[in-house]
XYZ file of N, CA and C in Angstrom:
252
model
N 50.251 -20.248 35.466
C 49.119 -21.429 34.686
C 49.131 -21.503 33.082
N 49.154 -22.969 32.850
C 49.043 -23.414 31.318
C 47.975 -24.524 31.086
N 48.417 -24.324 29.726
C 46.988 -25.303 29.218
C 47.390 -25.584 27.812
N 46.874 -26.572 26.947
C 47.818 -26.569 25.521
C 47.699 -25.199 24.421
N 47.220 -24.432 24.933
C 47.096 -22.853 24.081
C 47.449 -21.761 24.668
N 48.385 -22.298 25.696
C 49.099 -20.902 26.079
C 49.557 -21.284 27.566
N 50.251 -19.984 28.161
C 50.167 -19.891 29.321
C 50.128 -18.620 30.279
N 49.409 -18.235 31.699
C 49.860 -16.950 32.126
C 50.088 -17.277 33.408
N 50.874 -15.709 33.848
C 51.028 -15.657 34.882
C 50.079 -15.046 36.048
N 49.829 -15.742 37.150
C 48.988 -15.474 38.290
C 49.939 -14.528 39.227
N 49.019 -13.320 39.786
C 49.747 -12.972 40.693
C 49.725 -13.460 42.002
N 49.798 -13.593 43.307
C 49.758 -14.017 44.156
C 48.183 -14.625 44.843
N 47.393 -13.679 44.953
C 46.050 -13.467 45.112
C 45.375 -14.532 44.055
N 45.687 -14.087 42.678
C 44.895 -14.992 41.667
C 44.989 -16.275 42.207
N 46.528 -16.708 42.213
C 46.641 -18.242 42.535
C 46.244 -18.833 43.577
N 45.991 -18.052 44.790
C 45.728 -18.320 46.148
C 44.296 -18.535 45.879
N 43.367 -17.895 44.617
C 41.889 -17.879 44.791
C 41.953 -19.273 43.615
N 42.922 -19.307 43.001
C 42.400 -20.367 42.052
C 42.422 -21.945 42.486
N 43.687 -21.784 43.613
C 44.544 -22.803 44.500
C 42.787 -23.460 45.207
N 42.175 -22.197 46.366
C 40.701 -22.599 46.518
C 39.806 -22.915 46.028
N 39.331 -22.173 44.761
C 38.629 -22.924 43.880
C 38.880 -24.354 43.834
N 39.916 -24.707 42.940
C 40.248 -26.080 42.944
C 39.893 -27.055 44.038
N 40.091 -26.882 44.909
C 40.065 -27.653 46.237
C 38.545 -27.928 46.681
N 37.908 -27.088 45.919
C 36.259 -26.872 46.114
C 35.541 -26.816 44.974
N 36.470 -27.068 44.116
C 35.250 -27.550 42.643
C 34.395 -27.682 42.691
N 32.981 -27.451 42.175
C 31.808 -27.867 41.233
C 31.019 -27.449 42.786
N 31.332 -27.019 43.770
C 30.727 -26.355 45.158
C 30.544 -24.642 45.002
N 29.759 -24.069 45.183
C 29.066 -22.723 45.358
C 30.097 -22.039 46.131
N 30.752 -21.367 46.069
C 30.987 -20.751 47.103
C 30.860 -19.250 47.180
N 30.968 -18.777 48.525
C 29.852 -17.167 48.812
C 31.241 -16.181 48.347
N 30.554 -14.799 48.229
C 31.826 -13.844 48.414
C 32.351 -13.496 49.742
N 31.886 -13.873 50.787
C 32.295 -13.694 52.092
C 32.777 -14.555 52.311
N 32.523 -16.494 51.943
C 33.891 -17.313 51.915
C 34.855 -17.192 51.830
N 34.862 -16.886 50.163
C 35.942 -16.485 49.729
C 37.144 -15.384 50.237
N 36.394 -14.149 51.077
C 37.425 -13.215 51.292
C 37.734 -13.739 52.820
N 37.151 -14.397 53.237
C 37.701 -14.916 54.540
C 38.692 -16.353 54.104
N 38.459 -16.656 53.475
C 39.804 -18.200 52.825
C 41.016 -17.505 52.108
N 40.486 -16.480 51.145
C 41.720 -16.148 50.587
C 42.435 -15.030 51.159
N 41.503 -13.925 51.273
C 42.131 -13.052 51.927
C 42.562 -12.297 53.665
N 42.300 -13.285 54.419
C 41.716 -13.771 56.010
C 40.983 -12.978 56.744
N 40.713 -13.396 57.964
C 39.385 -12.614 58.922
C 40.313 -11.272 58.873
N 41.227 -11.064 58.943
C 41.964 -9.910 59.405
C 42.115 -8.689 58.656
N 42.006 -9.109 57.077
C 41.946 -8.288 56.218
C 41.417 -6.860 55.773
N 41.582 -6.361 55.935
C 41.313 -4.844 55.295
C 40.560 -4.287 54.213
N 40.600 -4.950 53.534
C 40.353 -5.259 51.955
C 38.630 -5.405 51.892
N 38.451 -4.519 50.854
C 36.929 -4.201 50.889
C 36.492 -5.779 49.727
N 35.055 -5.931 49.911
C 34.296 -7.227 49.196
C 35.011 -7.207 47.460
N 34.505 -6.091 47.158
C 35.068 -5.804 45.412
C 35.961 -6.442 45.016
N 37.474 -6.509 45.838
C 38.710 -7.405 45.431
C 38.169 -8.533 45.295
N 37.565 -9.390 46.009
C 37.274 -10.509 45.197
C 36.929 -10.251 43.865
N 35.416 -9.338 43.858
C 35.125 -9.727 42.125
C 36.088 -9.275 40.800
N 37.346 -7.970 41.959
C 38.149 -7.770 40.454
C 38.932 -8.925 40.014
N 39.246 -9.654 41.383
C 40.463 -10.621 41.206
C 39.530 -12.085 40.448
N 38.650 -12.143 40.831
C 37.582 -12.968 39.992
C 37.647 -12.864 38.657
N 36.985 -11.748 38.359
C 36.782 -10.948 36.812
C 38.916 -11.300 36.136
N 39.733 -10.739 37.061
C 40.949 -10.947 35.885
C 41.285 -12.317 35.797
N 41.085 -13.334 37.088
C 41.351 -14.544 36.549
C 40.297 -15.531 35.380
N 38.873 -15.095 34.995
C 38.016 -15.300 33.883
C 38.964 -14.988 33.165
N 39.134 -14.115 33.302
C 39.665 -13.289 31.302
C 41.215 -14.045 31.090
N 41.916 -14.429 32.263
C 43.027 -15.025 32.135
C 42.786 -16.599 31.643
N 41.876 -17.542 32.585
C 41.720 -18.384 31.889
C 41.207 -18.457 30.143
N 40.705 -17.412 30.168
C 39.606 -17.601 28.852
C 40.830 -17.254 27.849
N 42.152 -16.492 28.028
C 43.109 -16.379 27.322
C 43.526 -17.209 27.118
N 44.003 -18.878 27.567
C 44.765 -19.669 27.277
C 43.615 -20.736 27.119
N 42.042 -20.680 26.940
C 41.142 -21.568 26.551
C 41.531 -22.698 27.114
N 41.637 -22.486 28.555
C 40.869 -23.715 29.694
C 40.034 -24.612 29.578
N 40.292 -25.529 30.275
C 38.891 -26.238 29.934
C 37.815 -25.813 31.566
N 38.512 -24.669 32.203
C 38.016 -24.847 33.303
C 37.141 -23.154 33.469
N 35.926 -23.246 34.191
C 35.519 -21.515 33.858
C 34.863 -21.680 35.287
N 34.763 -19.668 35.747
C 34.193 -19.435 36.985
C 32.968 -19.137 36.774
N 31.818 -19.434 37.211
C 30.450 -19.117 36.918
C 30.183 -18.823 37.848
N 28.817 -17.912 38.098
C 28.642 -16.577 39.236
C 26.966 -18.108 39.156
N 26.971 -17.610 40.379
C 25.175 -17.859 40.828
C 24.774 -17.076 41.650
N 23.826 -16.281 40.623
C 23.363 -14.996 41.701
C 22.945 -15.383 42.882
N 23.191 -14.220 43.728
C 22.813 -14.251 44.986
C 23.236 -15.607 46.190
N 24.417 -16.516 45.106
C 24.913 -17.164 45.804
C 26.229 -17.526 46.075
N 26.773 -17.082 44.707
C 28.954 -16.993 44.760
C 29.214 -17.221 43.775
N 30.001 -18.129 43.979
C 30.872 -18.616 42.660
C 30.997 -20.209 42.421
N 31.562 -20.359 41.120
C 31.693 -22.234 41.490
C 32.649 -22.314 39.990
N 33.729 -23.133 40.653
C 34.556 -23.362 39.691
C 33.740 -24.314 38.477
N 33.402 -24.665 37.382
C 33.326 -25.637 36.413
C 34.133 -26.292 35.743
N 34.589 -27.549 35.649
C 35.621 -28.264 34.875
C 34.526 -28.265 33.750
N 35.154 -28.040 32.196
C 34.078 -28.734 31.187
C 35.076 -29.901 30.776
N 33.955 -30.323 30.034
C 34.449 -31.925 29.483
C 34.831 -31.703 27.720
């Protein structure tokens, strides 16, 4: 991923996560829904894998000063916000 300020490499799950957020921008997505759509129904992964990957993705977005952020909606999930 790149912006005017630089570029970062995303691992496979970060890429899938970012893609899912972009397809659903400005919508609040529950952690469970993200887990289902990105990791799949048959995944043995724990829910905290979503939190870890979102944290990593947030850091990478901040490092390139991207005009998007992933906001937490307490008790509801996460939302990709495009900043003007």
